[in-house]
Structure formats: structure tokens, C-alpha cells
Amino acid sequence: MNKDLTIVIPSYKSKKLVLSHLEIFNNKYKIIIIENSYDKSLKKIINDNYNNVDVYLKKNIGYGRAINFASKFVKTKFFLVICPDTKIYKNTILNLLKASKKIDKFGMISPAHIKDKNKKNYDLFIEKKQLNGTCMFFNTNTFKKIDGFDKNIFLYYEENDFFTKCNDLNLKLYLITNSFYCHINSNNKKKIL
């Protein structure tokens, strides 16, 4: 199991998607799931089948607050937040880890969207003012020092507030161009269930 990275999955009524991630990441990483729909059956399935996964049931505390809550239990240097309906492509996590060790200090790094895979990028790291909020890679200590996401934002735009905080603190945001994700939109969800 990787000793540098924990995967955090904030979830709301996404049992099948969460379980599909566990099939991929089982025994490779420590995984923390914050289940915002208080799904006891999901917790039982995971407790019975996955010993590297911790599940915390909540009554919908929101996206940013779920990540903040999970970060309290992260014991690794880095953590990766993945929405349940986000696909991670081969070598993405490995390339994010490599990048994180080459960048001195950052607020967040993120993979590129798969639609940009064939674009010629001469820079491995592209500094941005904002990144995607469905696949976010953090240095755990930095995330905790800046107090994570705003607790007053329940859902939507919490990552924009976080990016503003990083920009104000001169914590750079980087797109890592050799790693890729795809966020399945609501029209395509049924295809992956």
C-alpha cells in the first residue's frame, strides 16, 4: 500500500460508483469515504470487504465540509479527492505523486481533462488561477494550515473560494499535463452504473 497518499471520496447516494472506485484502488491506497446520505448498507459492504477503507456516515454536511472532515484522519503526506463520478486514467495518480515531489510548495495540483490529452503541452506543470474541483491533490499539512474549505459553503463554488485563498497566500495551483481525469456528466451517469 502506498505510504504517501490517501484517497478521499466524498459521496452522496453514490454506492455503485464508490464501490467501482474501491475495486480499482483496493489495497493500493488508504481510502476515506465520507458518505453524506448516511447509507448504512454501503458502510456494511465496505466494512465486510475492504480493510484499507474507512467510512464515515454523515447527514449531508456538504462537499467542502466532508473533505475537511476527512482530512482530520489523513496520516499521509498527500491526499487526493475524487468525486464518485470521476474517472482516473492510468498513471494519473503516479504522475501526480511525482509532480508533487518536484514542486516546492503548492496549494493544489490537478490532472488535465482527458479531452486535452492530445494537445501539445511543452510544460509538465502549468500554473493556473483555478483548477477542477472533481479531482484535487493536496499536501496534507498545507491544506490543514490554511484551514481547508470554507465551512459556510455547503455545495458549489467551495473550490473557487479555496483557489482565491491559495492565490491570496501565494500558494500556486498547477495543472499536471501528463495525468488525466474525466468527470462524467449527468447525461452519462447511467452508462457507468
Short mmCIF file of N, CA and C in Angstrom, two decimals, residues 63 67 81 83 108 110 131-136 158-159 163 181:
data_model
loop_
_atom_site.label_atom_id
_atom_site.label_comp_id
_atom_site.label_asym_id
_atom_site.label_seq_id
_atom_site.Cartn_x
_atom_site.Cartn_y
_atom_site.Cartn_z
N TYR A 63 -20.06 19.24 0.49
CA TYR A 63 -18.85 18.74 -0.18
C TYR A 63 -17.56 19.19 0.52
N ILE A 67 -14.80 17.03 2.92
CA ILE A 67 -13.36 16.94 2.69
C ILE A 67 -12.59 17.41 3.92
N VAL A 81 -8.57 13.95 -3.59
CA VAL A 81 -10.03 13.95 -3.50
C VAL A 81 -10.59 13.61 -4.87
N CYS A 83 -14.34 12.85 -6.79
CA CYS A 83 -15.80 12.71 -6.78
C CYS A 83 -16.14 11.30 -7.27
N MET A 108 -2.65 23.42 -4.48
CA MET A 108 -3.33 22.25 -5.03
C MET A 108 -2.76 21.96 -6.40
N SER A 110 -3.73 19.34 -9.96
CA SER A 110 -4.86 18.62 -10.55
C SER A 110 -4.46 18.04 -11.90
N LEU A 131 -8.57 25.46 -10.81
CA LEU A 131 -8.46 24.09 -11.33
C LEU A 131 -9.83 23.43 -11.21
N ASN A 132 -9.90 22.15 -11.60
CA ASN A 132 -11.18 21.45 -11.46
C ASN A 132 -11.39 21.02 -10.01
N GLY A 133 -12.63 20.94 -9.60
CA GLY A 133 -12.95 20.56 -8.22
C GLY A 133 -13.36 19.11 -8.06
N THR A 134 -13.27 18.33 -9.13
CA THR A 134 -13.71 16.93 -9.03
C THR A 134 -12.56 15.96 -8.81
N CYS A 135 -11.33 16.44 -8.99
CA CYS A 135 -10.14 15.62 -8.75
C CYS A 135 -9.04 16.56 -8.27
N MET A 136 -8.82 16.59 -6.95
CA MET A 136 -7.93 17.57 -6.34
C MET A 136 -6.86 16.88 -5.49
N GLU A 158 -17.25 26.02 -3.53
CA GLU A 158 -16.32 25.95 -2.42
C GLU A 158 -14.87 25.87 -2.90
N GLU A 159 -14.66 25.23 -4.05
CA GLU A 159 -13.29 25.16 -4.58
C GLU A 159 -12.84 26.53 -5.09
N PHE A 163 -9.48 28.38 -4.06
CA PHE A 163 -8.48 28.89 -5.01
C PHE A 163 -8.15 30.35 -4.71
N TYR A 181 -8.14 12.99 -16.02
CA TYR A 181 -9.39 12.60 -15.38
C TYR A 181 -10.52 12.87 -16.36
#
